Coordinates of N, CA and C in Angstrom, one line a residue:
X1 N -44.2 -44.0 1.8 CA -44.8 -43.1 0.8 C -44.0 -41.9 0.5
X2 N -43.9 -41.6 -0.8 CA -43.1 -40.5 -1.2 C -43.8 -39.2 -0.8
X3 N -45.1 -39.1 -0.8 CA -45.8 -37.9 -0.4 C -45.6 -37.6 1.1
X4 N -45.6 -38.7 1.9 CA -45.3 -38.5 3.3 C -43.9 -38.0 3.6
X5 N -43.0 -38.5 2.8 CA -41.6 -38.0 2.9 C -41.5 -36.5 2.5
X6 N -42.2 -36.2 1.4 CA -42.2 -34.8 1.0 C -42.8 -33.9 2.1
X7 N -44.0 -34.3 2.6 CA -44.7 -33.6 3.6 C -43.8 -33.4 4.9
X8 N -43.1 -34.4 5.3 CA -42.2 -34.3 6.5 C -41.1 -33.3 6.2
X9 N -40.6 -33.2 5.0 CA -39.6 -32.3 4.6 C -40.0 -30.9 4.6
X10 N -41.3 -30.7 4.4 CA -41.9 -29.3 4.3 C -42.5 -28.8 5.6
X11 N -42.4 -29.6 6.6 CA -43.0 -29.1 7.9 C -42.4 -27.8 8.4
X12 N -41.1 -27.6 8.2 CA -40.5 -26.3 8.6 C -40.4 -25.3 7.5
X13 N -41.1 -25.5 6.4 CA -41.0 -24.6 5.2 C -41.4 -23.2 5.5
X14 N -40.6 -22.3 5.1 CA -41.0 -20.8 5.2 C -40.8 -20.1 3.9
X15 N -40.5 -20.9 2.8 CA -40.3 -20.2 1.5 C -41.1 -20.7 0.4
X16 N -41.5 -21.9 0.3 CA -42.3 -22.5 -0.8 C -43.7 -22.1 -0.6
X17 N -44.2 -21.3 -1.5 CA -45.6 -20.8 -1.5 C -46.5 -21.4 -2.5
X18 N -46.0 -22.0 -3.5 CA -46.8 -22.7 -4.5 C -46.4 -24.2 -4.6
X19 N -47.3 -25.0 -4.3 CA -47.0 -26.5 -4.3 C -47.9 -27.1 -5.3
X20 N -47.3 -27.7 -6.4 CA -48.1 -28.3 -7.5 C -47.8 -29.8 -7.4
X21 N -48.8 -30.6 -7.0 CA -48.7 -32.0 -6.9 C -49.8 -32.7 -7.8
X22 N -50.2 -31.9 -8.8 CA -51.2 -32.4 -9.8 C -50.8 -33.7 -10.5
X23 N -51.8 -34.6 -10.7 CA -51.6 -35.8 -11.5 C -50.6 -36.7 -10.9
X24 N -50.6 -36.9 -9.6 CA -49.6 -37.8 -9.0 C -50.2 -39.0 -8.3
X25 N -51.5 -39.1 -8.4 CA -52.2 -40.3 -7.8 C -51.9 -40.5 -6.3
X26 N -51.9 -39.4 -5.6 CA -51.5 -39.5 -4.1 C -52.6 -40.0 -3.3
X27 N -53.8 -40.0 -3.7 CA -55.0 -40.6 -3.1 C -55.2 -40.0 -1.7
X28 N -56.1 -40.5 -0.9 CA -56.5 -40.0 0.4 C -55.4 -40.0 1.4
X29 N -54.6 -41.1 1.3 CA -53.5 -41.2 2.3 C -52.5 -40.1 2.1
X30 N -52.1 -39.7 0.9 CA -51.2 -38.7 0.6 C -51.8 -37.3 0.9
X31 N -53.1 -37.1 0.7 CA -53.8 -35.9 1.0 C -53.8 -35.7 2.6
X32 N -54.0 -36.7 3.3 CA -53.9 -36.6 4.8 C -52.6 -36.2 5.2
X33 N -51.5 -36.7 4.6 CA -50.1 -36.3 5.0 C -49.9 -34.8 4.6
X34 N -50.4 -34.4 3.5 CA -50.3 -32.9 3.1 C -51.1 -32.0 4.0
X35 N -52.3 -32.5 4.4 CA -53.1 -31.7 5.2 C -52.4 -31.2 6.5
X36 N -51.5 -32.0 7.0 CA -50.8 -31.7 8.2 C -49.9 -30.5 8.1
X37 N -49.6 -30.2 6.8 CA -48.8 -29.0 6.5 C -49.5 -27.7 6.6
X38 N -50.8 -27.8 6.5 CA -51.7 -26.6 6.3 C -52.2 -26.0 7.6
X39 N -51.4 -26.0 8.6 CA -51.8 -25.4 9.8 C -51.7 -23.9 9.8
X40 N -51.9 -23.2 10.9 CA -52.0 -21.8 10.9 C -50.7 -21.1 10.5
X41 N -49.6 -21.8 10.7 CA -48.3 -21.1 10.3 C -47.8 -21.4 8.9
X42 N -48.6 -22.1 8.1 CA -48.2 -22.4 6.7 C -48.1 -21.2 5.9
X43 N -47.1 -21.2 5.0 CA -46.9 -20.1 4.0 C -47.4 -20.5 2.6
X44 N -47.8 -21.7 2.4 CA -48.3 -22.2 1.1 C -49.6 -21.4 0.8
X45 N -49.5 -20.7 -0.4 CA -50.7 -19.9 -0.8 C -51.4 -20.5 -2.0
X46 N -50.7 -21.3 -2.8 CA -51.3 -22.0 -3.9 C -51.1 -23.5 -3.8
X47 N -52.1 -24.3 -3.9 CA -52.0 -25.7 -3.8 C -52.7 -26.4 -4.9
X48 N -52.0 -27.1 -5.7 CA -52.6 -27.8 -6.9 C -52.6 -29.3 -6.6
X49 N -53.9 -29.8 -6.5 CA -54.1 -31.2 -6.2 C -55.0 -31.9 -7.2
X50 N -55.1 -31.3 -8.4 CA -56.1 -31.9 -9.3 C -55.6 -33.3 -9.8
X51 N -56.6 -34.1 -10.1 CA -56.4 -35.5 -10.7 C -55.5 -36.3 -9.8
X52 N -55.8 -36.5 -8.6 CA -55.0 -37.3 -7.6 C -55.7 -38.4 -7.0
X53 N -56.8 -38.8 -7.5 CA -57.6 -40.0 -7.0 C -58.0 -39.7 -5.6
X54 N -58.3 -38.4 -5.2 CA -58.7 -38.1 -3.9 C -60.2 -38.3 -3.8
X55 N -60.6 -39.0 -2.8 CA -62.1 -39.3 -2.5 C -62.6 -38.4 -1.4
X56 N -63.7 -38.8 -0.9 CA -64.4 -38.0 0.1 C -63.5 -37.9 1.4
X57 N -62.9 -39.0 1.8 CA -62.1 -39.0 3.0 C -61.0 -38.0 2.9
X58 N -60.3 -38.0 1.8 CA -59.2 -37.0 1.6 C -59.7 -35.6 1.6
X59 N -60.8 -35.4 0.9 CA -61.4 -34.0 0.9 C -61.8 -33.5 2.3
X60 N -62.3 -34.4 3.1 CA -62.6 -34.0 4.5 C -61.4 -33.7 5.3
X61 N -60.3 -34.4 5.1 CA -59.0 -34.1 5.8 C -58.5 -32.8 5.4
X62 N -58.6 -32.5 4.1 CA -58.2 -31.2 3.6 C -59.0 -30.1 4.1
X63 N -60.3 -30.3 4.1 CA -61.2 -29.2 4.7 C -61.0 -28.9 6.1
X64 N -60.7 -30.0 6.9 CA -60.4 -29.7 8.4 C -59.1 -28.9 8.5
X65 N -58.1 -29.2 7.7 CA -56.9 -28.5 7.8 C -57.1 -27.0 7.4
X66 N -57.9 -26.8 6.4 CA -58.1 -25.5 5.8 C -58.8 -24.5 6.8
X67 N -59.5 -25.1 7.8 CA -60.2 -24.3 8.8 C -59.2 -23.4 9.6
X68 N -58.0 -24.0 9.8 CA -57.0 -23.3 10.6 C -56.1 -22.5 9.7
X69 N -56.2 -22.6 8.4 CA -55.2 -22.0 7.5 C -55.7 -20.7 7.0
X70 N -54.8 -19.7 7.0 CA -55.2 -18.4 6.4 C -54.3 -18.0 5.2
X71 N -53.4 -18.9 4.8 CA -52.5 -18.6 3.7 C -53.0 -19.0 2.3
X72 N -53.8 -20.1 2.2 CA -54.2 -20.6 0.9 C -55.2 -19.6 0.3
X73 N -54.8 -19.1 -0.9 CA -55.6 -18.2 -1.7 C -56.1 -18.9 -3.0
X74 N -55.5 -20.0 -3.4 CA -55.8 -20.8 -4.6 C -55.7 -22.3 -4.3
X75 N -56.8 -23.0 -4.5 CA -56.8 -24.4 -4.3 C -57.4 -25.1 -5.5
X76 N -56.7 -26.0 -6.1 CA -57.3 -26.7 -7.3 C -57.4 -28.2 -7.0
X77 N -58.7 -28.6 -6.9 CA -58.9 -30.1 -6.6 C -59.8 -30.7 -7.7
X78 N -59.7 -30.1 -8.9 CA -60.5 -30.6 -10.1 C -60.1 -32.1 -10.4
X79 N -61.0 -32.8 -11.0 CA -60.7 -34.1 -11.6 C -60.4 -35.1 -10.5
X80 N -60.9 -35.0 -9.3 CA -60.8 -36.0 -8.2 C -62.1 -36.7 -8.2
X81 N -62.2 -37.6 -7.2 CA -63.3 -38.5 -7.2 C -64.2 -38.4 -5.9
X82 N -64.6 -37.2 -5.6 CA -65.4 -36.9 -4.5 C -66.8 -37.6 -4.7
X83 N -67.2 -38.3 -3.7 CA -68.5 -39.0 -3.9 C -68.5 -40.3 -4.6
X84 N -67.3 -40.8 -5.0 CA -67.2 -42.0 -5.7 C -67.0 -43.2 -4.8
X85 N -67.0 -43.0 -3.5 CA -66.8 -44.0 -2.5 C -68.0 -44.6 -2.0

């Protein structure tokens, strides 16, 4: 998966603060990979994930990751498919 490759490349990120992956159809699997980046040491403050075919499972992965995260100030998950599963 391209998203998993991107996520593994961003594990040690200390400079990218705005990540826009809107309209990429990354689905739940891709969101799970991205969620691993959002730990307590993350510097990402803006995350754009709108229209990515994310369902409830992906949203739950994201929510669990955000519990430990203090850097996100803007999160866009519009146009996904929560509750469609």
